[in-house]
Coordinates of C-alpha atoms and ligand atoms in Angstrom, one line a residue:
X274 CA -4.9 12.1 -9.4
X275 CA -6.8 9.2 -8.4
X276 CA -5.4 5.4 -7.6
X277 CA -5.2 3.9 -11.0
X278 CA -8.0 1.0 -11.4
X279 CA -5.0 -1.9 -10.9
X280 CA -4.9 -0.8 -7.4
X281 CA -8.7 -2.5 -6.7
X282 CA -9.6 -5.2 -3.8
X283 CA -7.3 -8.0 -4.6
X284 CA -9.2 -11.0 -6.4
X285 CA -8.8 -14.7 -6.7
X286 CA -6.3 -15.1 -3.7
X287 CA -5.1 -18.3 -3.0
X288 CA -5.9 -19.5 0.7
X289 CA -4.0 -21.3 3.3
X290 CA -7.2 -23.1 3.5
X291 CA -5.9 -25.1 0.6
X292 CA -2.8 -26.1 3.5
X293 CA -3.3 -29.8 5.4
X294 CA -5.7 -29.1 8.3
X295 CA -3.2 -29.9 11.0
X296 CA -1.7 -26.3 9.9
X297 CA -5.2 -24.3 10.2
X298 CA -5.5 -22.2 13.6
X299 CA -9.8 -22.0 14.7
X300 CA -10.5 -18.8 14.6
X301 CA -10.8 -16.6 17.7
X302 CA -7.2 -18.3 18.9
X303 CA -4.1 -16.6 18.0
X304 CA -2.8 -18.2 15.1
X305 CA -0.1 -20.3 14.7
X306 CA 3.7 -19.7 13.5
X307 CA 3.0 -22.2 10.8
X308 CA -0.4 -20.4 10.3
X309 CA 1.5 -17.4 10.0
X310 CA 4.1 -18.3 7.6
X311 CA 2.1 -19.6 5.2
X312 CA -0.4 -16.7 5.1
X313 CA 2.7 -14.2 4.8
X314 CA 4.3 -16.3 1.8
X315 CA 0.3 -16.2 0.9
X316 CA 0.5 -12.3 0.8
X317 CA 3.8 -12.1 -0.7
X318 CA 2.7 -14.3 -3.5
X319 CA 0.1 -12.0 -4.2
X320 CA 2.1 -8.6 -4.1
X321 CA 5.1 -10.4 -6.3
X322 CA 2.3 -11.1 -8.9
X323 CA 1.3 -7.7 -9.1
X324 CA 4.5 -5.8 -8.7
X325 CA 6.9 -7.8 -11.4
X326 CA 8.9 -4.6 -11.9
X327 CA 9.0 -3.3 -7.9
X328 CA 10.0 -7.4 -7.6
X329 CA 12.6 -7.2 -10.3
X330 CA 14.2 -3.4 -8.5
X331 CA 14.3 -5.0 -5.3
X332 CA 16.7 -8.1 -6.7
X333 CA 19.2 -5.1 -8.2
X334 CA 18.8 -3.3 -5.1
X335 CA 19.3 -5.7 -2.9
X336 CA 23.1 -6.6 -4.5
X337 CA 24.1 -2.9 -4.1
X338 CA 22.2 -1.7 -0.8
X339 CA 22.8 -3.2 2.5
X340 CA 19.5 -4.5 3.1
X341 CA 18.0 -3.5 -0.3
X342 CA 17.4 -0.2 1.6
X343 CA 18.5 3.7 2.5
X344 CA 16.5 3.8 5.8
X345 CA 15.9 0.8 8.0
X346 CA 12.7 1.6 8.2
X347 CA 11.6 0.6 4.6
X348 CA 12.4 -3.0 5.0
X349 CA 9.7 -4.6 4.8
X350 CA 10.6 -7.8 4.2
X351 CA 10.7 -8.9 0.4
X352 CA 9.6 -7.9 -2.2
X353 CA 9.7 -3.7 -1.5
X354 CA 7.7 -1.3 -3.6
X355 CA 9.3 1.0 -5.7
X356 CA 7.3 4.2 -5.7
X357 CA 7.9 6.3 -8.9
X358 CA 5.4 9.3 -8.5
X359 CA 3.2 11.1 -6.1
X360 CA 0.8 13.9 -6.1
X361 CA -1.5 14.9 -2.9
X362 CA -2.2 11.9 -0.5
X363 CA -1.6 9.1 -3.1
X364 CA 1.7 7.9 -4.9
X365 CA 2.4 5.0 -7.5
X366 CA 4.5 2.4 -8.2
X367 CA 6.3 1.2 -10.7
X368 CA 3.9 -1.1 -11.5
X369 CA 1.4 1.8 -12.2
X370 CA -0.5 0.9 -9.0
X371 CA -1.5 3.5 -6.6
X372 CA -1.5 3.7 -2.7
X373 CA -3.1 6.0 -0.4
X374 CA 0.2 7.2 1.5
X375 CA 0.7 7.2 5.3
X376 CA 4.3 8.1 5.5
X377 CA 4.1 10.8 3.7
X378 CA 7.9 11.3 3.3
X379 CA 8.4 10.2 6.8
X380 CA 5.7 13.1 8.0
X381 CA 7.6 15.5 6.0
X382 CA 5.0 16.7 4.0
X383 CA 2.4 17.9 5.9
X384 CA 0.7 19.4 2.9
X385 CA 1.3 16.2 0.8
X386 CA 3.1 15.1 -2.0
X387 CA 4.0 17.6 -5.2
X388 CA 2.6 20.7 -3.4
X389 CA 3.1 23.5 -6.1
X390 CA 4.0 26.7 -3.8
X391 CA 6.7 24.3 -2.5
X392 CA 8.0 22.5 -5.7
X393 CA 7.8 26.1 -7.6
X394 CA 9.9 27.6 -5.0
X395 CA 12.5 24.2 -5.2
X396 CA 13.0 25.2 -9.2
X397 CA 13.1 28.9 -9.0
X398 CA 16.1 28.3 -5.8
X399 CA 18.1 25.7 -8.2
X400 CA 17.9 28.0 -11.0
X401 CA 19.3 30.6 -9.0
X402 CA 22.1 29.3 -7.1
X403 CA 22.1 25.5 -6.2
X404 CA 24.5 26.2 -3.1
X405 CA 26.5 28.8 -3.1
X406 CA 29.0 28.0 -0.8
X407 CA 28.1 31.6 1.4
X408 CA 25.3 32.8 3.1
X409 CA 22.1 33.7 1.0
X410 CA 18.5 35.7 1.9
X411 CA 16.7 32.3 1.7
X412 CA 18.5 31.6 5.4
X413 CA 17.5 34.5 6.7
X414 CA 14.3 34.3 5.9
X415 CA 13.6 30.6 7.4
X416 CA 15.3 31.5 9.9
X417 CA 12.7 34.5 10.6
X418 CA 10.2 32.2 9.9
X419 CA 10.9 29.6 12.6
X420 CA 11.5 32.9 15.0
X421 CA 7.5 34.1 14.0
X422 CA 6.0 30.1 14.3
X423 CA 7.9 28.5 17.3
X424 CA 7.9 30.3 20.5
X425 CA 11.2 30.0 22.0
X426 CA 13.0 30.3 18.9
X427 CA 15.5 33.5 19.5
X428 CA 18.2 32.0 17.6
X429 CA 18.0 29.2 14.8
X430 CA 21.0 26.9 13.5
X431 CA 20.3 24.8 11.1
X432 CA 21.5 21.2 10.3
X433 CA 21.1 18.7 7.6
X434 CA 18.7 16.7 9.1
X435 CA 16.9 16.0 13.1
X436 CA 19.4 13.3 13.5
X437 CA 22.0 16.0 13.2
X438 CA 19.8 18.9 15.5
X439 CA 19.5 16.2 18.1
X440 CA 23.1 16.1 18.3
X441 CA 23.8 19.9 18.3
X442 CA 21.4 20.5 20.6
X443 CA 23.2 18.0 23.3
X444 CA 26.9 19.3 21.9
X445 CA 25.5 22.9 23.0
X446 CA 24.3 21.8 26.2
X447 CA 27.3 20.2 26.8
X448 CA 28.9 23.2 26.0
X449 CA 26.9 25.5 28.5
X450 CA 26.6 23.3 30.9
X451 CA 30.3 21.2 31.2
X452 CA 28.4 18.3 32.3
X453 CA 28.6 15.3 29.9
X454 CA 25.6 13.0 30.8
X455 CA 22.1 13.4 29.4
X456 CA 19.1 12.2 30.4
X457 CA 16.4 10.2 27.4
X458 CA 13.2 8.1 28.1
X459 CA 12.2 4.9 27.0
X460 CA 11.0 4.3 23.4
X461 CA 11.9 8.7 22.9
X462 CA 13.2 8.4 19.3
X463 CA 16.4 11.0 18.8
X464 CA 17.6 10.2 15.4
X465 CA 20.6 7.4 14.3
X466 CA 23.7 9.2 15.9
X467 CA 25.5 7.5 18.5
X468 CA 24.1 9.6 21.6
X469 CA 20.8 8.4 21.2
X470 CA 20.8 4.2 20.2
X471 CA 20.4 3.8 23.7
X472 CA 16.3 3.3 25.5
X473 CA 14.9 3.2 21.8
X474 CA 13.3 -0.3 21.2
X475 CA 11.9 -3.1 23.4
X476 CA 14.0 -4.5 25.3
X477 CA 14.8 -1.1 26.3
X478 CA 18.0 -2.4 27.8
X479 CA 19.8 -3.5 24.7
X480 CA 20.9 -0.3 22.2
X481 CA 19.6 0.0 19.0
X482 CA 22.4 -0.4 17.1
X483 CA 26.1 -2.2 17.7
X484 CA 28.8 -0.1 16.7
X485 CA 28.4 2.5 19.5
X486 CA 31.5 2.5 22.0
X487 CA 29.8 1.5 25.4
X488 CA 31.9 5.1 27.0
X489 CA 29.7 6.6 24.6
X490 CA 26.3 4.8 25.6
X491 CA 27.2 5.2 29.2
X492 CA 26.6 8.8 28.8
X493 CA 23.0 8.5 28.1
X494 CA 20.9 7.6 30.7
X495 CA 17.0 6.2 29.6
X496 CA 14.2 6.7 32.5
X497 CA 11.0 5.5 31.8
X498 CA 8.4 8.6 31.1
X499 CA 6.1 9.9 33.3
X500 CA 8.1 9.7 36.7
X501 CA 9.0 12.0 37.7
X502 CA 11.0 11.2 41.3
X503 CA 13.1 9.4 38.8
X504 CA 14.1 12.5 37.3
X505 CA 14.4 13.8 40.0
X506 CA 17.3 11.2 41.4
X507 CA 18.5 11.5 37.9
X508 CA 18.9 14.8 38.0
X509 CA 19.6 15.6 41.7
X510 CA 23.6 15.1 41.1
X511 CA 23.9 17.6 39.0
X512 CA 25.6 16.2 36.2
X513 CA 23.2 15.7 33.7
X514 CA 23.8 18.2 30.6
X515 CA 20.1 18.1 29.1
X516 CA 17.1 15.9 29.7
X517 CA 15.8 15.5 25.9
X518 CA 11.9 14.3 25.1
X519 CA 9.5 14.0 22.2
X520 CA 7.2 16.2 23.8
X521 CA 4.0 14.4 22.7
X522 CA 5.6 11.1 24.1
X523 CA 7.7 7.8 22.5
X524 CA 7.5 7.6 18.2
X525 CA 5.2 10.8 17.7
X526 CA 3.0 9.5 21.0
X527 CA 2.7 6.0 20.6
X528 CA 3.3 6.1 24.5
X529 CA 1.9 9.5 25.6
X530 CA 2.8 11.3 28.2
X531 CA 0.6 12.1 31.5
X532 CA -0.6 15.2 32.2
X533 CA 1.6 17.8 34.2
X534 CA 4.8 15.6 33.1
X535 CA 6.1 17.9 31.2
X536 CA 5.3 20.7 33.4
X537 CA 7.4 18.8 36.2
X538 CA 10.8 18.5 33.7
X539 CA 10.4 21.7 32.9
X540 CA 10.4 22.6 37.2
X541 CA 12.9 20.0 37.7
X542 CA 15.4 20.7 34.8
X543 CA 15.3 24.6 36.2
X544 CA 16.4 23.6 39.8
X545 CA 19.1 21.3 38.9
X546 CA 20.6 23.0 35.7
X547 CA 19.7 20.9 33.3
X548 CA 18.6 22.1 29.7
X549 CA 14.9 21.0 28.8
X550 CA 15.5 20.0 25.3
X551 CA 11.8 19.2 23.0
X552 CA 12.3 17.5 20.2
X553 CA 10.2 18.7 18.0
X554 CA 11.0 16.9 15.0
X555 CA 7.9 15.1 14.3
X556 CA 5.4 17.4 16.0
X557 CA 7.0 20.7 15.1
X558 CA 4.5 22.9 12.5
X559 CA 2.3 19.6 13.1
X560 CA 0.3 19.4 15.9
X561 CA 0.6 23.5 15.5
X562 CA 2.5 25.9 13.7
X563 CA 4.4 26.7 17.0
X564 CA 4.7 23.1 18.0
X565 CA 4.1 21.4 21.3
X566 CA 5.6 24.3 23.2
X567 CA 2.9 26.9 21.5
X568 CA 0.0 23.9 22.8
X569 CA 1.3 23.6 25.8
X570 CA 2.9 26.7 27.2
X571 CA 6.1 24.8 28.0
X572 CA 9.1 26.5 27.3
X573 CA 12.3 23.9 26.7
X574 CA 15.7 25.4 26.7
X575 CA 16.3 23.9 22.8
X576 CA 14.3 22.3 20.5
X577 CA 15.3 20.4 17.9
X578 CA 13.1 20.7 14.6
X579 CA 13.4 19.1 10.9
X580 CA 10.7 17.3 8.5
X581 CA 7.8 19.4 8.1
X582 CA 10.4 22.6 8.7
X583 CA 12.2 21.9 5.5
X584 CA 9.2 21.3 3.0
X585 CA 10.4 17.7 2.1
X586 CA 13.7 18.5 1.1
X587 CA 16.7 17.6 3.5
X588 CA 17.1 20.1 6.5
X589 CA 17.0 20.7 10.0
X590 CA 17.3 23.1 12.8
X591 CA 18.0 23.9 16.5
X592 CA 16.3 27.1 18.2
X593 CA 15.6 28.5 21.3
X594 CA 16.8 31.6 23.6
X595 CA 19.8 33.4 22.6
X596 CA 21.4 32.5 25.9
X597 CA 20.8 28.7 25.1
X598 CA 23.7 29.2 21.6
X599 CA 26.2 31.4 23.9
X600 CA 28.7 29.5 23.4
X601 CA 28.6 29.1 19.8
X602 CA 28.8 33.0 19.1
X603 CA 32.2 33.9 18.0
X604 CA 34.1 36.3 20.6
X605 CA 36.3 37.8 17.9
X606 CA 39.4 36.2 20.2
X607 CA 40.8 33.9 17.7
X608 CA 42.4 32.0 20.3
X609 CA 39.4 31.7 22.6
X610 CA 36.9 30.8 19.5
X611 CA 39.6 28.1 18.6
X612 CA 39.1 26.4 22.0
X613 CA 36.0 27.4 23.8
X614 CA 33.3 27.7 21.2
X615 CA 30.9 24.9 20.2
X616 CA 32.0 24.6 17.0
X617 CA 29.2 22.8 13.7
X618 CA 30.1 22.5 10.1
X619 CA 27.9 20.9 7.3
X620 CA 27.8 21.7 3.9
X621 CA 24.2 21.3 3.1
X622 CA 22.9 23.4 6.1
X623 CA 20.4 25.5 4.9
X624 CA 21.1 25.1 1.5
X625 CA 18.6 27.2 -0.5
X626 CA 17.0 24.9 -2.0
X627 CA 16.4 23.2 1.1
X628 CA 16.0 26.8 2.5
X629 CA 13.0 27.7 -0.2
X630 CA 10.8 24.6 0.1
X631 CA 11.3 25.5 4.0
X632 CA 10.6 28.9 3.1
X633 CA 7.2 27.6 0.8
X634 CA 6.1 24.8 3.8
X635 CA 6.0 27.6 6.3
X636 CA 4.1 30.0 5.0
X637 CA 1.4 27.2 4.2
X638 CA 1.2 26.4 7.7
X639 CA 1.3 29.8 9.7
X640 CA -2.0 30.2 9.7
X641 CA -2.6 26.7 11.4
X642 CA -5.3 25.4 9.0
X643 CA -3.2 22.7 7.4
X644 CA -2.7 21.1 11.0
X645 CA -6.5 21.5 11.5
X646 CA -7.4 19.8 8.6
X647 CA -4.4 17.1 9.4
X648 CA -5.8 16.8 13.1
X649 CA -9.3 16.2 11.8
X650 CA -8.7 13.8 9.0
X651 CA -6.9 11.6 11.8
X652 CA -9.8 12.0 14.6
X653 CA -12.3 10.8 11.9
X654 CA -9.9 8.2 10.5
X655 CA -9.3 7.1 14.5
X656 CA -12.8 6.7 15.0
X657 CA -13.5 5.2 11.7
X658 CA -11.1 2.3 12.0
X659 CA -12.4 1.7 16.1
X660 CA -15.9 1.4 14.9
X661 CA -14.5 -1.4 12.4
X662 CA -12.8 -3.4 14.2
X663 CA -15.2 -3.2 16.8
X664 CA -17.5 -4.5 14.5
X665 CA -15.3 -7.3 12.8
X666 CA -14.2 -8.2 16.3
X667 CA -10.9 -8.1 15.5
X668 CA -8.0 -7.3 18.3
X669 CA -6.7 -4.2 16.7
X670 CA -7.2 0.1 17.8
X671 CA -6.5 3.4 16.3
X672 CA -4.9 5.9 18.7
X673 CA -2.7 8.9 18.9
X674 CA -2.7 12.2 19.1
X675 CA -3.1 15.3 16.5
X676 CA -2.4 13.9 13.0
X677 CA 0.4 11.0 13.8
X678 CA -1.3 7.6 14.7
X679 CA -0.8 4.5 15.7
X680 CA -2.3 1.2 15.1
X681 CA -2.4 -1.7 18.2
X682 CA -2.2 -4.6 17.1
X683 CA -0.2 -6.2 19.9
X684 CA -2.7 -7.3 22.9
X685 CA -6.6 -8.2 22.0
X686 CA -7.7 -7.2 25.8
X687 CA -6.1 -3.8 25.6
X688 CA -6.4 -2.8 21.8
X689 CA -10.4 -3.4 22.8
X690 CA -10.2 -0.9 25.7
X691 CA -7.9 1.4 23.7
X692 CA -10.5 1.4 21.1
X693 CA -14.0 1.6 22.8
X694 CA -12.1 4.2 25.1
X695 CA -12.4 2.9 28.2
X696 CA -8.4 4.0 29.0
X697 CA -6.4 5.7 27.4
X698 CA -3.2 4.7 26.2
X699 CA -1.0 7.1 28.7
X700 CA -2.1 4.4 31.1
X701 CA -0.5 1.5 29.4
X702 CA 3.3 0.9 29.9
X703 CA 5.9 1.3 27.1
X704 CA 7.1 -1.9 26.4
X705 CA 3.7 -3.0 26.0
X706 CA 2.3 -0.4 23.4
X707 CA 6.5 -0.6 21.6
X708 CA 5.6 -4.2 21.1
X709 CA 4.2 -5.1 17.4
X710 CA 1.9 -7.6 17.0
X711 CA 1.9 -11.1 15.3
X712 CA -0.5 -9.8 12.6
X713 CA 1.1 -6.3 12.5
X714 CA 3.5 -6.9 9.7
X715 CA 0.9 -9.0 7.9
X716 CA -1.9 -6.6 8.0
X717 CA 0.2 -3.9 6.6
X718 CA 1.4 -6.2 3.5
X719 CA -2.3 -6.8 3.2
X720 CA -2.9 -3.4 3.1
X721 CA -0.7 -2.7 0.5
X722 CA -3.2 -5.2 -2.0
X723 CA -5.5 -3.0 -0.6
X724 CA -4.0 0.5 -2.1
X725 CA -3.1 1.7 1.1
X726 CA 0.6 2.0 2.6
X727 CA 1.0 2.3 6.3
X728 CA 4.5 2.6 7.5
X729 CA 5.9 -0.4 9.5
X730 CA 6.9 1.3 12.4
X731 CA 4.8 2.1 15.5
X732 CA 3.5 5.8 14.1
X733 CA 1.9 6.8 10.6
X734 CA 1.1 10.4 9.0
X735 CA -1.5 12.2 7.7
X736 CA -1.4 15.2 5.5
X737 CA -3.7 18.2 4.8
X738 CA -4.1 16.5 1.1
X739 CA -6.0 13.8 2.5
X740 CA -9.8 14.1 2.2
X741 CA -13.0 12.6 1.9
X742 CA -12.1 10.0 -0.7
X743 CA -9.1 8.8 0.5
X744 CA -10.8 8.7 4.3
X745 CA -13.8 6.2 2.4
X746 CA -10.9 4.2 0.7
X747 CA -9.2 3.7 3.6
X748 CA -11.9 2.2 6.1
X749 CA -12.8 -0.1 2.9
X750 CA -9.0 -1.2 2.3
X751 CA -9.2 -2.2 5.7
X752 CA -12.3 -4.3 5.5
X753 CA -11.0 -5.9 2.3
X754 CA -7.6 -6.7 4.4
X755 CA -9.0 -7.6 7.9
X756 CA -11.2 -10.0 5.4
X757 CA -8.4 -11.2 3.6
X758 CA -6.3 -12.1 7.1
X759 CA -9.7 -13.9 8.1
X760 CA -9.9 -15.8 4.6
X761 CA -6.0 -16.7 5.7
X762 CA -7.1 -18.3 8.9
X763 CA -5.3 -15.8 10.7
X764 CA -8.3 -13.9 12.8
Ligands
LIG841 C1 11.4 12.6 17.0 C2 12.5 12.5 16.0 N1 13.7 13.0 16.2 C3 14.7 12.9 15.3 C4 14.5 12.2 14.2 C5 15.6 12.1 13.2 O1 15.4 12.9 12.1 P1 16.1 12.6 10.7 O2 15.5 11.3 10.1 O3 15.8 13.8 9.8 O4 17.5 12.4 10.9 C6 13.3 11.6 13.9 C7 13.1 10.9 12.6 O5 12.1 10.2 12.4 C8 12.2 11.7 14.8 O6 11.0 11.1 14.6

């Protein structure tokens, strides 16, 4: 399926050129707030005139849903787009306009949208049994499939999600350890729950979220990444539980990590007792079927998995050694397994639906090729977008690693030596590559006039679906949108 022909350059707009002069930034200077405002009511105008039925969902949704939203992360500002279909790398709104999709369910769906082995196993599973409150083959079978793809993985419990495997994987170090701290780095993203708001955004002093007892923040300690003679003090009085990572650094490697780092927690967690835990949410079945362990030969004590594992359907999963889920194995002691054992319920864990489009994703992606094809789309995208705004002399870069990346909007001098390659972003610090730019939120709504939807955070997805086509519309969209910001008086 192809974008339909209403999701074309955008046409006609109104500039803020027509604004009093006194309001208009010259270009090459950063523009101003009022230069700003006007440009995004500009962009909003335009989206609002093209999306009357995403426009009139967002005013019902907004009455009913916090926000107008399910996931913090989809609010955008007003109006939202209502997606109604998707097939490949492309989906549609309501309006009947298409969008070349970089979230991708939240890199979920590393083979795309509507994949048929995946959504022909999701039918056949609900016709069966939608959940039938017992254990089934299909959890057997995922499980052996996560035991044959990820390195480590002995033993596999699964959860409803990686928010949920991030905490199980601390409650069982916790458990094996009987040390309550844990150890996080700055901008490492662990999911919603309440050990992990802590070290997530800039400033990396204030928690993510209120609503989280400070005891309960006090527990998690955030170090900034690649130090390690701060892990070291942090972990030389042996009371940290687990030191827990996104192995390819902060939000999918927005802020990578140096070379040997992980190497060092690996030595470091050994000598003071402390469980490595990778999560491996994002890059698990990714960046390789076996993950950033199989890549890198380093072997955490837990890893905590979801997204891609599940097919696009709700699931996750810790897995590791069989030592590392001791004490979660019942003793046959009634009285010992009622106090001792780490103890997880959840009514959706590997439900077989779930179970079957997990079952479907990972036999896509054994073989690797779907990560290949991922990894190269990216590296040409990457290179594509560089050579743009190298050209347009705009202060933006493309950058990341395997098929996540990340566009830099936030500092002209460093997005240009980002881009032309003259360093590399693991030399940059994290609060500067966390930070989004003035234009960031901007250039993403003009993107979406463009046909192309780039999630607002600090990472976006490719799939194996995206090809040729979508690569050429992409680098255009741009162009039209970088032109559109200029026409705007913003670059
Ligand atoms: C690295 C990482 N860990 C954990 C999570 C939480 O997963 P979920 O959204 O399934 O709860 C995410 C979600 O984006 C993630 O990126």
């Amino acid at each position: 399926m192809k974008a339909s022909p209403s999701s074309g350059p955008s046409k006609g707009s109104r500039s803020v050129k027509d604004a009093p002069a006194a309001t208009r930034a010259p270009r090459h200077a950063a523009p101003t707030a009022e230069v700003l405002a006007l440009a995004k009511r500009a962009i909003e105008a335009r989206i609002s005139e093209r999306c009357p039925k995403s426009l009139a969902l967002a005013e019902r949704g907004r009455k009913v849903l916090p926000g107008g939203v399910a996931h913090d992360n989809r609010y955008v500002g007003v109006p939202s787009l209502y997606m109604q279909k998707a097939r490949g790398a492309r989906k549609y709104d309501v309006d009947g306009r298409g969008y070349i999709d970089y979230w991708v369910g939240h890199g979920a769906l590393l083979m795309g949208h509507g994949r048929r082995e995946i959504v022909e196993a999701v039918h056949l599973a609900a016709q069966e049994v939608m959940h039938p409150g017992a254990c089934h083959e299909r959890e057997v079978l995922w499980a052996e499939r996560v035991r044959a793809l990820i390195p480590t993985a002995e033993c596999v419990r699964f959860t409803a999600s990686g928010s949920e495997a991030s905490a199980l994987a601390v409650r069982l170090a916790r458990g094996l350890t009987g040390r309550d701290a844990i150890v996080k780095f700055e901008g490492h993203f662990h999911g919603w729950l309440d050990h992990a708001v802590n070290g997530i955004d800039v400033p990396f002093e204030t928690p993510w979220s209120v609503g989280v007892p400070g005891a309960v923040r006090a527990l998690t300690r955030v170090l900034p990444a690649n130090d390690l003679a701060a892990v070291e003090r942090a972990l030389e009085g042996r009371d940290v539980a687990a030191l827990i990572l996104e192995p390819t650094g902060a939000s999918g490697g927005s802020v990578p990590l140096a070379e040997g780092f992980l190497e060092g927690l690996r030595e470091a967690c050994s000598r003071h007792g402390t469980l490595l835990i990778f999560d491996e949410v994002i890059t698990g079945f990714r960046v390789a079927p076996g993950g950033m362990q199989a890549k890198t030969g380093v072997r955490p004590d837990l890893t905590c998995l979801a997204k891609v594992l599940a097919g696009g359907m709700p699931g996750g999963a810790v897995c590791g050694p069989k030592p590392s889920f001791e004490p979660m194995q019942f003793s046959g002691d009634g009285a010992r397994d009622r106090t001792q054992r780490v103890a997880q319920y959840g009514t959706f864990n590997a439900s077989p639906v779930c179970a079957a489009a997990g079952n479907a994703m990972l036999r896509l992606v054994q073989g690797g090729e779907p990560c290949r094809a991922a990894d190269q789309y990216t590296a040409q995208l990457k290179r594509r977008l560089n050579a743009l705004f190298k050209n347009e002399g705009v202060p933006f870069a493309a950058y990341g690693v395997s098929s996540v990346f990340h566009l830099f909007t936030a500092e002209a001098a460093a997005a240009e030596l980002l881009r032309d390659g003259e360093i590399e972003a693991v030399q940059i610090k994290a609060d500067r590559l966390k930070k989004k730019g003035m234009l960031d939120g901007l250039l993403r709504r003009a993107l979406l006039l463009e046909g192309v939807d780039l999630p607002p955070g600090r990472q976006a997805w490719v799939s194996a679906a995206h090809g040729d086509e979508e690569l050429e519309e992409t680098v255009d969209a741009f162009a039209r949108a970088i032109h559109a910001l200029r026409e705007l008086d913003c670059l």
